[in-house]
CSV table of C-alpha atoms in Angstrom, one decimal:
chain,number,residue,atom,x,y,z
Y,200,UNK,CA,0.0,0.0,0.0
Y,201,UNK,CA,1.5,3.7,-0.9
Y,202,UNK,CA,2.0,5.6,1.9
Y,203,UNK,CA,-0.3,8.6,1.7
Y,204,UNK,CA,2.2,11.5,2.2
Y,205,UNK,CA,-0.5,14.0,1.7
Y,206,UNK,CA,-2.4,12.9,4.9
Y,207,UNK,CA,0.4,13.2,6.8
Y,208,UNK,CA,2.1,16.6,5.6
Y,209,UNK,CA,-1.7,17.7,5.8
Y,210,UNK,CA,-0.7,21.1,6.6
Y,211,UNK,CA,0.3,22.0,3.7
Y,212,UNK,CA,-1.8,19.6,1.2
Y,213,UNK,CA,-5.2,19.7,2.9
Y,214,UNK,CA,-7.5,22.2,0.2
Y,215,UNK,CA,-9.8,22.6,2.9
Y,216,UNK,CA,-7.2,23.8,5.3
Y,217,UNK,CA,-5.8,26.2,3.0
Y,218,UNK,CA,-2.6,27.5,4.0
Y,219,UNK,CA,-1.1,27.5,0.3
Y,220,UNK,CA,-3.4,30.8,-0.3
Y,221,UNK,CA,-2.1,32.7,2.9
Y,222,UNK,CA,0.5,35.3,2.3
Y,223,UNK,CA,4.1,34.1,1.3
Y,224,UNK,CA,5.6,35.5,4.7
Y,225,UNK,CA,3.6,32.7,6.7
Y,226,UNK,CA,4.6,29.6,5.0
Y,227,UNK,CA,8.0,28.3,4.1
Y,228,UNK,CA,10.7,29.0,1.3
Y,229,UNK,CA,9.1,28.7,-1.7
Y,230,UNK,CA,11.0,25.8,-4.3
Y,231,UNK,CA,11.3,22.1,-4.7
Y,232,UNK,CA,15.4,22.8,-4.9
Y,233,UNK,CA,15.1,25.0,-1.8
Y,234,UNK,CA,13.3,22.3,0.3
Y,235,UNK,CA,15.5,19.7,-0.9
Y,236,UNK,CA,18.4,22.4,0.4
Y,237,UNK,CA,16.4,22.0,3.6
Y,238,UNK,CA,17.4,18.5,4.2
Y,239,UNK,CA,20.9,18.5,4.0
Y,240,UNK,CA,20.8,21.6,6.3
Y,241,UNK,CA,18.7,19.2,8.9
Y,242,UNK,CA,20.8,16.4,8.1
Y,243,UNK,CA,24.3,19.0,9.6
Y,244,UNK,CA,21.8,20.1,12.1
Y,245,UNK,CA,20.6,17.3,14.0
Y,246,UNK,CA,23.3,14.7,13.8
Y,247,UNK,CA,25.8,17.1,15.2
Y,248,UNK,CA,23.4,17.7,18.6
Y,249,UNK,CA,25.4,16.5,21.9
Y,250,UNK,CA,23.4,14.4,23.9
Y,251,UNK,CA,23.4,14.5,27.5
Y,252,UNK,CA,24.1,11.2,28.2
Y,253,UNK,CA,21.0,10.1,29.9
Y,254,UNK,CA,18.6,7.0,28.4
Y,255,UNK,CA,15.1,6.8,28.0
Y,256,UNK,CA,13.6,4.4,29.7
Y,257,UNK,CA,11.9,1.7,29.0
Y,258,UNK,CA,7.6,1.7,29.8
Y,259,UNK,CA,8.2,5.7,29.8
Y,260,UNK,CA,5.4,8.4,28.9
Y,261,UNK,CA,6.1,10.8,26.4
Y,262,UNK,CA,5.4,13.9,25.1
Y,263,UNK,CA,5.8,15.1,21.9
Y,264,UNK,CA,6.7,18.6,21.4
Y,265,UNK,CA,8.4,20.7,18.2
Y,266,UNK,CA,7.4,24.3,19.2
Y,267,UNK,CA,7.6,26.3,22.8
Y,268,UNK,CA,3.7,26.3,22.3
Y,269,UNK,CA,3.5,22.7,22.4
Y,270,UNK,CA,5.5,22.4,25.3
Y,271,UNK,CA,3.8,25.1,27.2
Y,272,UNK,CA,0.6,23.1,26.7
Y,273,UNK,CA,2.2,20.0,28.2
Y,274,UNK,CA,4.7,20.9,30.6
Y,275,UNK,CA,1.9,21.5,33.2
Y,276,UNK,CA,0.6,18.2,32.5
Y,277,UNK,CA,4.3,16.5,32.8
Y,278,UNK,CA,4.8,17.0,36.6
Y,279,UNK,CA,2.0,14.8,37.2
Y,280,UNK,CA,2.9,11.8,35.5
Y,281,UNK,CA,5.4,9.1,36.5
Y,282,UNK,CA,8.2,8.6,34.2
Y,283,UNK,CA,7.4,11.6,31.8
Y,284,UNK,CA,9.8,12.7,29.6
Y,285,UNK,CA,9.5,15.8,27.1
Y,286,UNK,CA,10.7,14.1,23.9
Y,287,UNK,CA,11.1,15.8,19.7
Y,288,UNK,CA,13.3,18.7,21.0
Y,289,UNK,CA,15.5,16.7,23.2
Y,290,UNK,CA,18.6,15.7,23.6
Y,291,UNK,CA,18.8,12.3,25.5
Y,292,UNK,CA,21.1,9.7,23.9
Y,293,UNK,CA,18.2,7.3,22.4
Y,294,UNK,CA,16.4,10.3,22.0
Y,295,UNK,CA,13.6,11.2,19.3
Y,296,UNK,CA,16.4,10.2,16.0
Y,297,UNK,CA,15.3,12.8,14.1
Y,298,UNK,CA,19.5,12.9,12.8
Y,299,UNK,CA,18.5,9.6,11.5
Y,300,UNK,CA,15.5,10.8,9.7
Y,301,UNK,CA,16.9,13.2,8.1
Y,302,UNK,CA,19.6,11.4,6.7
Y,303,UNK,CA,17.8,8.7,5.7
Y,304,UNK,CA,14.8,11.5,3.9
Y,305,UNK,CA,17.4,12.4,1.0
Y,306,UNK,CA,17.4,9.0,-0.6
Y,307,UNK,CA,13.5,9.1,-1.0
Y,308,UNK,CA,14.0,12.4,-3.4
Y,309,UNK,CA,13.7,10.1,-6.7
Y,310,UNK,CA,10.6,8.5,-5.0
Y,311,UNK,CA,9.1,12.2,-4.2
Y,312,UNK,CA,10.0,13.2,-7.5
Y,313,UNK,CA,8.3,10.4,-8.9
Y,314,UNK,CA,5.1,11.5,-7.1
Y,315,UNK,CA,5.5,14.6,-8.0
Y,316,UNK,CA,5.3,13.9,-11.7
Y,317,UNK,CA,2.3,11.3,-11.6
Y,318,UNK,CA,0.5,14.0,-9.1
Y,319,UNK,CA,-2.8,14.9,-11.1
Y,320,UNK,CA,-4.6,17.1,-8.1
Y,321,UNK,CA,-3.6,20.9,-8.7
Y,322,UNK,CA,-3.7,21.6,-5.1
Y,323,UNK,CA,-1.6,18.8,-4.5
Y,324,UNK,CA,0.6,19.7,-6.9
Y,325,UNK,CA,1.2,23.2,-5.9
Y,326,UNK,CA,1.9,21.2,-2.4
Y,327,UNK,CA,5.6,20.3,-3.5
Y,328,UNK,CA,7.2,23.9,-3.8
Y,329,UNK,CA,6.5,24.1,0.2
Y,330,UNK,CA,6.7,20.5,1.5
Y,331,UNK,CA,8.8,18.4,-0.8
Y,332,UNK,CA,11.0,17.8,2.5
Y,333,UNK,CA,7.7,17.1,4.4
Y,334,UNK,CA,7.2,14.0,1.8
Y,335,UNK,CA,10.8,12.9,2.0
Y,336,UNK,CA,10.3,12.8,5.8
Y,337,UNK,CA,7.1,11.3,6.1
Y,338,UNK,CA,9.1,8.1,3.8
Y,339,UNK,CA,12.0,8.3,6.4
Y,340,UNK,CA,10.2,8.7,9.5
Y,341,UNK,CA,8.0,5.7,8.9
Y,342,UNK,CA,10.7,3.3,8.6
Y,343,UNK,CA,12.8,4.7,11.3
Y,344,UNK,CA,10.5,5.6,14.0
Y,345,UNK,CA,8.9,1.6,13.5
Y,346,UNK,CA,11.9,0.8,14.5
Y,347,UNK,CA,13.0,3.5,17.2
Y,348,UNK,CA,9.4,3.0,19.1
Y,349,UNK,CA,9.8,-1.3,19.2
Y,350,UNK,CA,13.0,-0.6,20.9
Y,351,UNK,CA,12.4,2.0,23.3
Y,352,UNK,CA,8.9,0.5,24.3
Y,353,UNK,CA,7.0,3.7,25.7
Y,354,UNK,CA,3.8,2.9,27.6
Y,355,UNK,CA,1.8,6.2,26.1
Y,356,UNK,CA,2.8,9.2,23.3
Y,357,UNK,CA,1.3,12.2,23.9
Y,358,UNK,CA,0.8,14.5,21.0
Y,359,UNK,CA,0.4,18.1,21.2
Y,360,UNK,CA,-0.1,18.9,17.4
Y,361,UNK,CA,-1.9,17.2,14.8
Y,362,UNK,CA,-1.3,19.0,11.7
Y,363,UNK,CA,2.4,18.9,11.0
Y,364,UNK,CA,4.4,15.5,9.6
Y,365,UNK,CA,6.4,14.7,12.4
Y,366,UNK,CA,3.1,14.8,14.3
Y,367,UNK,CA,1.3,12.8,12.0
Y,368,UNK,CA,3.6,10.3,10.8
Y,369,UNK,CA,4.5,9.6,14.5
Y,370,UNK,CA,0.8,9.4,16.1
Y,371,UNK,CA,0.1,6.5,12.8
Y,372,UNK,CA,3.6,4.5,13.6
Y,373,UNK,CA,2.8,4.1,17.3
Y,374,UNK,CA,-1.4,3.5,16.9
Y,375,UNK,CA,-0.4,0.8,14.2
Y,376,UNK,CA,1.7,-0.5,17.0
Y,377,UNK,CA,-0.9,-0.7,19.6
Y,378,UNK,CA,0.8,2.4,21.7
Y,379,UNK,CA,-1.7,4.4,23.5
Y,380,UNK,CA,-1.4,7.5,21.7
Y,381,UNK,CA,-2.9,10.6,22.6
Y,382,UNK,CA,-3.7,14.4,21.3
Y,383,UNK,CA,-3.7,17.1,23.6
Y,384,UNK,CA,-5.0,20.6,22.5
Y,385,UNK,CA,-2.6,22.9,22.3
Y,386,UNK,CA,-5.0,26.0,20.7
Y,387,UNK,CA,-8.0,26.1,19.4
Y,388,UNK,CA,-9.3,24.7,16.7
Y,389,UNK,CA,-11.1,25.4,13.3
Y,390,UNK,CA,-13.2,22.6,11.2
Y,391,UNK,CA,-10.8,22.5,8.6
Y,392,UNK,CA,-8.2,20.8,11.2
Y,393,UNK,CA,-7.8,16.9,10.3
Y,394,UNK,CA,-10.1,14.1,12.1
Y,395,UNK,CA,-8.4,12.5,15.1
Y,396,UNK,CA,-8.6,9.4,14.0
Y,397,UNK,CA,-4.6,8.6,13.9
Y,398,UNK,CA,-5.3,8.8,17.4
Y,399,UNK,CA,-6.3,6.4,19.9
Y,400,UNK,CA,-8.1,9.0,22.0
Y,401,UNK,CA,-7.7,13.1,23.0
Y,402,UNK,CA,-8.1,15.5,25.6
Y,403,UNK,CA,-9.9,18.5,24.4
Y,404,UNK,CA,-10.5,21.8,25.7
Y,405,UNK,CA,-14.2,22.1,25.6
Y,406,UNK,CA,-17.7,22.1,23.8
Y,407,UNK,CA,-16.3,24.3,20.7
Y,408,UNK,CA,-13.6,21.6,19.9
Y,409,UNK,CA,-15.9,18.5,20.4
Y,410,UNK,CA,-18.0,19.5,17.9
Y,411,UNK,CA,-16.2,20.6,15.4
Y,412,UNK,CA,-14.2,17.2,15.2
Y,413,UNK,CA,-17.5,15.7,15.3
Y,414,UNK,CA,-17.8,17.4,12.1
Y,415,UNK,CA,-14.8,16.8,10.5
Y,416,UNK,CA,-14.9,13.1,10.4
Y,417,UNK,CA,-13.5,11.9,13.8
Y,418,UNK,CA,-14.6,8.1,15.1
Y,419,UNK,CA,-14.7,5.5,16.8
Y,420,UNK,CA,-12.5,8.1,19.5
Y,421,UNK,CA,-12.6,8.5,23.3
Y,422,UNK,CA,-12.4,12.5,23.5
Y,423,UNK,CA,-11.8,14.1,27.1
Y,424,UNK,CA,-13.4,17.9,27.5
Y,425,UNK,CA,-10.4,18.8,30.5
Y,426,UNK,CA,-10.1,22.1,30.0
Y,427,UNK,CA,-7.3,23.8,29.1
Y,428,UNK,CA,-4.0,22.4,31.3
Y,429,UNK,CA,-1.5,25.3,30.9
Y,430,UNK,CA,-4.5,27.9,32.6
Y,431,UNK,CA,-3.7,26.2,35.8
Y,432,UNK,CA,-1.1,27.8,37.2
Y,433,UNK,CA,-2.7,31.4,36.5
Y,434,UNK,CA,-6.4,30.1,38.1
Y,435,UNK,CA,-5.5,32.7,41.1
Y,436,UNK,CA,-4.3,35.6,38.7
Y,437,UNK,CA,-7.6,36.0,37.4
Y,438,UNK,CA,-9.0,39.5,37.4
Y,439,UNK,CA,-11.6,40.6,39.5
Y,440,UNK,CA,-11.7,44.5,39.3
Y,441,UNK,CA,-9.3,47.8,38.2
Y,442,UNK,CA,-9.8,50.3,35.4
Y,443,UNK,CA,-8.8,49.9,31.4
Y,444,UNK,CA,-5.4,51.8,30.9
Y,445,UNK,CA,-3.5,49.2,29.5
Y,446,UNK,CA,-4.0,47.7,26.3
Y,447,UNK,CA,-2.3,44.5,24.6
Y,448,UNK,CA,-2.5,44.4,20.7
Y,449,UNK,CA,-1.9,41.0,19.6
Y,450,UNK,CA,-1.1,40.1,15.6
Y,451,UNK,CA,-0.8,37.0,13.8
Y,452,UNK,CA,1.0,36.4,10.7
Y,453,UNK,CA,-1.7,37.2,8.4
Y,454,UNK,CA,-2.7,40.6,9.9
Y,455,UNK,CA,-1.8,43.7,7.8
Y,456,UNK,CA,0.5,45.7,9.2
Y,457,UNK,CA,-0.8,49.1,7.7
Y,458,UNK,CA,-4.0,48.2,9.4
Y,459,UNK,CA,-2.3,47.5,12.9
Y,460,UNK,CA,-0.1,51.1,12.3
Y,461,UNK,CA,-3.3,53.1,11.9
Y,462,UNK,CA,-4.5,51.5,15.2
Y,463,UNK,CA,-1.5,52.1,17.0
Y,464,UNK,CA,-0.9,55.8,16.1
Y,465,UNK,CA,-5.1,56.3,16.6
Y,466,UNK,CA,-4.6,55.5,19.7
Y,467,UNK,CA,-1.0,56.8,20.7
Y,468,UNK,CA,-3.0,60.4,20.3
Y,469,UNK,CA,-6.8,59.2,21.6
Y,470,UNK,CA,-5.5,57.7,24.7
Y,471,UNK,CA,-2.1,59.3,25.8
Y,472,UNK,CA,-2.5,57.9,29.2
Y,473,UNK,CA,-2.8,54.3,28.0
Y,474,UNK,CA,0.1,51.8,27.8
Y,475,UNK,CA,-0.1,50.0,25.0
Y,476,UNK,CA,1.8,46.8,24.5
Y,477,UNK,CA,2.1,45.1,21.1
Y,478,UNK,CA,2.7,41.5,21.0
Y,479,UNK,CA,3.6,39.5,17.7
Y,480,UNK,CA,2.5,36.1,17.0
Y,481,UNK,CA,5.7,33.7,17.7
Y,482,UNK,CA,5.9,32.5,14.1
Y,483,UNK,CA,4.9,35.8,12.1
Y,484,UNK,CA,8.1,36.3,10.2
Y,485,UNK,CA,7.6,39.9,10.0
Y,486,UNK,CA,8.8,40.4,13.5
Y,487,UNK,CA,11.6,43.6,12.7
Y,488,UNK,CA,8.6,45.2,11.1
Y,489,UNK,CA,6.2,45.3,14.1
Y,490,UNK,CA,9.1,45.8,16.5
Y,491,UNK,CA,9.5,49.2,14.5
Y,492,UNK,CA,6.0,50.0,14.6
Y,493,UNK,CA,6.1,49.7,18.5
Y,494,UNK,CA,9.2,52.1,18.6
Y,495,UNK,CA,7.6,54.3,16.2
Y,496,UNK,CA,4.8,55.5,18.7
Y,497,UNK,CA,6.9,54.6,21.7
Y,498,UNK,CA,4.6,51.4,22.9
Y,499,UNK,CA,6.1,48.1,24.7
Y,500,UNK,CA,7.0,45.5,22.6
Y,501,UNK,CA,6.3,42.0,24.2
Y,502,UNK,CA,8.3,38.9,22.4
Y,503,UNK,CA,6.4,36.3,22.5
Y,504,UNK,CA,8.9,33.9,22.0
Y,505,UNK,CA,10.3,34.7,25.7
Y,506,UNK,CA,7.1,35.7,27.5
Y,507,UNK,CA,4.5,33.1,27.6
Y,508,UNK,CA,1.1,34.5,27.1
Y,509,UNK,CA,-0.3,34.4,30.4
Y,510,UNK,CA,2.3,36.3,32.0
Y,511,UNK,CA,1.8,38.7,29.1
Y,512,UNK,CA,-1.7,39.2,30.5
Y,513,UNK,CA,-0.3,40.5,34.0
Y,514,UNK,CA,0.6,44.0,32.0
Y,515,UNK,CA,-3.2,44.5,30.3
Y,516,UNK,CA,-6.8,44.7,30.9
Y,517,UNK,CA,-8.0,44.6,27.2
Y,518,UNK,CA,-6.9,42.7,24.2
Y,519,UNK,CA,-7.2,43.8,20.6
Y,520,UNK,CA,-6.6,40.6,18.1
Y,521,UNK,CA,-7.6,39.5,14.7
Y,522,UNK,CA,-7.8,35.6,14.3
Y,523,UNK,CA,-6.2,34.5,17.3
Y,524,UNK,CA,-5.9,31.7,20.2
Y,525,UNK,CA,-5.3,34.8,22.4
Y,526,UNK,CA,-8.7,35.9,22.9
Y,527,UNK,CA,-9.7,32.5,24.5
Y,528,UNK,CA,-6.5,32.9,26.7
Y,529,UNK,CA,-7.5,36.8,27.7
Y,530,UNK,CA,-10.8,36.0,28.5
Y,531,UNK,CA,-9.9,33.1,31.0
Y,532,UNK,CA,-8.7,35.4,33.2
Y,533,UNK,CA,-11.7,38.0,33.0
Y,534,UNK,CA,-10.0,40.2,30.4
Y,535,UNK,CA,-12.7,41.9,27.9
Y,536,UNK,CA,-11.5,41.4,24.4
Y,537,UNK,CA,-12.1,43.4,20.9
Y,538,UNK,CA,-12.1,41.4,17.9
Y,539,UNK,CA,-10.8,43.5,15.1
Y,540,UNK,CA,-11.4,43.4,11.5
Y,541,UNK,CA,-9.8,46.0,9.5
Y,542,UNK,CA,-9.8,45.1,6.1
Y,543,UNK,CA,-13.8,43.3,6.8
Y,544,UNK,CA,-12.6,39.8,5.9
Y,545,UNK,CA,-15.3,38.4,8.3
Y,546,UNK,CA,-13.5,34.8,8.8
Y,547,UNK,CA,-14.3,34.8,12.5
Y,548,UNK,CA,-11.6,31.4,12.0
Y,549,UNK,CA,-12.0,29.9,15.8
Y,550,UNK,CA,-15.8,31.5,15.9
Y,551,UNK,CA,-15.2,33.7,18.6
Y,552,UNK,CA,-17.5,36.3,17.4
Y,553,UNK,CA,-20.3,34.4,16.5
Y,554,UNK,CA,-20.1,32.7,19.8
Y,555,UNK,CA,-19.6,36.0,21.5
Y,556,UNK,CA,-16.7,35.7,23.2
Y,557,UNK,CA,-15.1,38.6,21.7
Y,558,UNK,CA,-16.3,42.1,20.7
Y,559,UNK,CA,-16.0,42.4,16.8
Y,560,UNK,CA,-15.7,45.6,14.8
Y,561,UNK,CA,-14.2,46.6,11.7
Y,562,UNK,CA,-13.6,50.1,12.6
Y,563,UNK,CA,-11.2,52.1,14.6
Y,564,UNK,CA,-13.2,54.8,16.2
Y,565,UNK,CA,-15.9,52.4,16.7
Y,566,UNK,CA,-13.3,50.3,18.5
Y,567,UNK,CA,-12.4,53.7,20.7
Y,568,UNK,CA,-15.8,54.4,21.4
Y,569,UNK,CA,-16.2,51.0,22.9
Y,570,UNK,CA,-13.0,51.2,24.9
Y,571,UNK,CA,-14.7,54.5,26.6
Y,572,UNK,CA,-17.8,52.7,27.6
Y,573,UNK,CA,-16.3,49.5,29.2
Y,574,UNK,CA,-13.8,51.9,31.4
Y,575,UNK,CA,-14.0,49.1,34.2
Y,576,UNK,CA,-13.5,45.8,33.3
Y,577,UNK,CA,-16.4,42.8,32.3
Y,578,UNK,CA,-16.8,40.5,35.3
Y,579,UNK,CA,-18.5,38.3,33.1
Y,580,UNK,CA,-16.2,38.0,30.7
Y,581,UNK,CA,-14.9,35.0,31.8
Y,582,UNK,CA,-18.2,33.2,31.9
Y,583,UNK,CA,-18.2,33.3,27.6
Y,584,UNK,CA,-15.5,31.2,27.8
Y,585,UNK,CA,-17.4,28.4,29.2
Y,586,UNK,CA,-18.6,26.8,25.5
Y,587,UNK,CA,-14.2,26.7,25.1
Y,588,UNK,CA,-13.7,25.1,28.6
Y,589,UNK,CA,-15.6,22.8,29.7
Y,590,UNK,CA,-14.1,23.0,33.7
Y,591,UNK,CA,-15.3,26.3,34.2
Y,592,UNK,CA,-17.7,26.1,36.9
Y,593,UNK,CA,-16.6,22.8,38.0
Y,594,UNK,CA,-14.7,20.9,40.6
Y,595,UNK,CA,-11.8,21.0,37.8
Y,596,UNK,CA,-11.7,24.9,36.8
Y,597,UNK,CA,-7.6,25.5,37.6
Y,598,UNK,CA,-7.2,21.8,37.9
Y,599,UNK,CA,-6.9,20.5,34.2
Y,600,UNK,CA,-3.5,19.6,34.4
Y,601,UNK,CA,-4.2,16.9,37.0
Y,602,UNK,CA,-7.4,16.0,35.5
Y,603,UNK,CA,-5.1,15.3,32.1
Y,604,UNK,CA,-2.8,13.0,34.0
Y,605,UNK,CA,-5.1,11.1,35.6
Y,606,UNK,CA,-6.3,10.2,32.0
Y,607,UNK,CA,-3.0,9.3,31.0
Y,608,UNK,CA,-2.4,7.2,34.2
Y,609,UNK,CA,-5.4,5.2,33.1
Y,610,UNK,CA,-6.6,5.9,37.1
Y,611,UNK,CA,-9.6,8.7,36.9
Y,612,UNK,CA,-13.4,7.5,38.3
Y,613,UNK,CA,-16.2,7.9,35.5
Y,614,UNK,CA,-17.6,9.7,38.4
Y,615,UNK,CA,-16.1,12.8,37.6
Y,616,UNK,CA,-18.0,12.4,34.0
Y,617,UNK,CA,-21.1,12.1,32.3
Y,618,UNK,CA,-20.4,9.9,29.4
Y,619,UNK,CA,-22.1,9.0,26.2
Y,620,UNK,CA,-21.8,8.1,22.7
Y,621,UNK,CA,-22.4,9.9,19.8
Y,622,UNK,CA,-23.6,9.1,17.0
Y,623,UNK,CA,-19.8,8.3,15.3
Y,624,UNK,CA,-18.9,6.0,17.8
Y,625,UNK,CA,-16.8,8.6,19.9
Y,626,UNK,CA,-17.3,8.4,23.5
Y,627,UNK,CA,-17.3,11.3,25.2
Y,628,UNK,CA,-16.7,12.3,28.7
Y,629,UNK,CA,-17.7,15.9,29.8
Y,630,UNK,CA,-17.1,17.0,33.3
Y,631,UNK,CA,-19.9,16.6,35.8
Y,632,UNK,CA,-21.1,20.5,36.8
Y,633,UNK,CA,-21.1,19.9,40.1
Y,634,UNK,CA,-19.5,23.2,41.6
């Protein structure tokens, strides 16, 4: 059987998902010679790691991790699990051999060349200036990693992306070898994400998520709602009264920049006494360019490759974002959030303004205006969260983390869940409101 090396680099060949048609700054270097490029610079980058000597046990857990995101979502999680380790971005001596895969990736490039010529879906074919490495990997990982797992035996793998190839391809090796494999929610999630069904079950934030892998074609899955793990350890920080004076404006890699500069200097002149504190999206390659707009009209630039997200939200009491995880994060701790829409694409991608979460306008005065009337914060903010997170209001709300482990252990009571099955065969267990 060929191995379907779309499905797994479905990030980049999934039509529905569509990140081929989002600007050329958010995806990689464009070029089936450049991508090829890419893995003999992997192969001198990961086979030259020192390891620190230590061994991965036998019957350990692990977690899968390739991005600080991902091991922010986990680390939480990690402290409560007996013989955890944090495994991708590691460097134990029989650690993830991802040296080995890339090595081993280069002589697949006649084979991805081959499918490349025979390839008669457009999409698919476009698919190969941006992930040609991505098929030579998906090849080399299968072979290696069927052999890396059999040897190192782990008694779980938990997965905290499902979108990307070393995700994938991993997650299909170890659930064809009868590992228990699990995906944790690391963000939230749109229906044009992939089904969960390379899993052998998943702990998901709440209602919003259930359903829309529901919809997408997940089965025969038992799916957790535990809330949202790495919350926990701000559950005490949440906000509970104060004035709006400081203002976080949070971009993603798709926002326009022009569009964020008006804002800025609108405000800079509108509300003199305001901090305001512009914060980047991790991945947006444009970073040079908003760190100059925040120098421009003198506001604080947060990196949020250094400052997790939750510590970002000590320094504000409103958040202005476009498409973007960090309104869900905001509003968890009681922060009001404005939804803004410049350039009135309307994608509302997680839902958050049709399931009112957010404040949405298109317009910048409008957006001012606003500002002036909420001049003390929401104190039901928070509660809009609650189709997101299933443990608000529970027994569980702060206490995800542990609730995740218990999972994992295999050792939680179906008391603490009403259970039923839906109509694909998932079983799901929601929390029991019982605060």
């Amino acid at each position: 059987m060929m191995l379907d090396i779309y499905d797994i680099n479905y990030e980049f060949c999934s039509e529905k998902l569509g990140n081929l048609n989002f600007p050329p700054d958010t995806l990689p270097k464009k070029g089936i010679l450049l991508r090829i490029l890419s893995l003999f610079k992997g192969i001198m980058k990961y086979n030259f790691r020192k390891d620190n000597g230590k061994l991965i046990e036998p019957n350990s857990t692990l977690f899968f991790v390739m991005a600080q995101n991902e091991i922010n979502s986990v680390k939480p999680v990690i402290t409560n699990v007996p013989n955890a380790v944090l495994f991708g971005l590691d460097n134990y001596k029989n650690g993830y051999p991802l040296g080995r895969i890339y090595f081993l990736s280069i002589f697949f490039i006649p084979v991805v060349f081959y499918r490349y010529f025979i390839c008669s879906d457009l999409y698919h074919k476009r698919s190969y200036q941006y992930a040609f490495d991505g098929f030579c990997l998906a090849y080399a990982s299968h072979i290696i990693l069927k052999k890396y797992l059999n040897k190192i035996k782990p008694s779980a793998i938990i997965i905290a992306n499902q979108l990307s190839c070393y995700h994938r391809c991993l997650a299909i090796v170890a659930k064809n070898l009868s590992i228990n494999t699990i995906y944790i929610q690391h963000a939230s999630v749109t229906e044009n994400f992939s089904n969960l069904n390379v899993f052998s079950a998943a702990l998901l934030e709440g209602e919003d998520s259930l359903v829309k892998y529901q919809r997408n074609g997940t089965i025969n899955a038992d799916l957790f709602l535990i809330g949202m793990p790495k919350f926990d350890q701000y559950f005490s920080m949440i906000k509970k009264n104060g004035k709006i004076n400081s203002i976080g404006i949070c971009t993603n890699g798709i926002d326009d920049l022009k569009s964020y500069d008006k804002l800025i200097e609108f405000f800079s002149l509108k509300l003199p006494n305001f901090k305001i504190i512009l914060r980047p999206h991790p991945s947006d390659r444009r970073k040079e360019e908003w760190y100059q707009i925040s120098r421009k009209y003198n506001c604080t630039f947060s990196d949020a490759s250094k400052v997790e997200s939750f510590k970002f939200f000590d320094d504000v009491n409103l958040i202005i974002a476009g498409d973007s995880n960090i309104h869900l994060e905001a509003t968890l701790l009681n922060i009001s959030c404005i939804y803004f829409d410049p350039l009135k694409s309307n994608v509302d991608w997680y839902g958050f303004a049709l399931n009112k979460l957010v404040y949405y306008s298109t317009r910048i005065d409008e957006i001012h205006n606003h500002i002036l009337r909420i001049s003390d914060l929401s104190f039901n903010a928070r509660q809009r969260a609650k189709y997101y997170v299933d443990t608000i209001n529970t027994n569980f709300d702060g206490q995800s983390s542990k609730l995740a482990a218990k999972i994992i252990r295999k050792d939680f009571a179906n008391i603490f869940f009403d259970i039923i099955i839906d109509d694909y065969g998932n079983k799901i267990y929601r929390i029991k409101q019982t605060k």
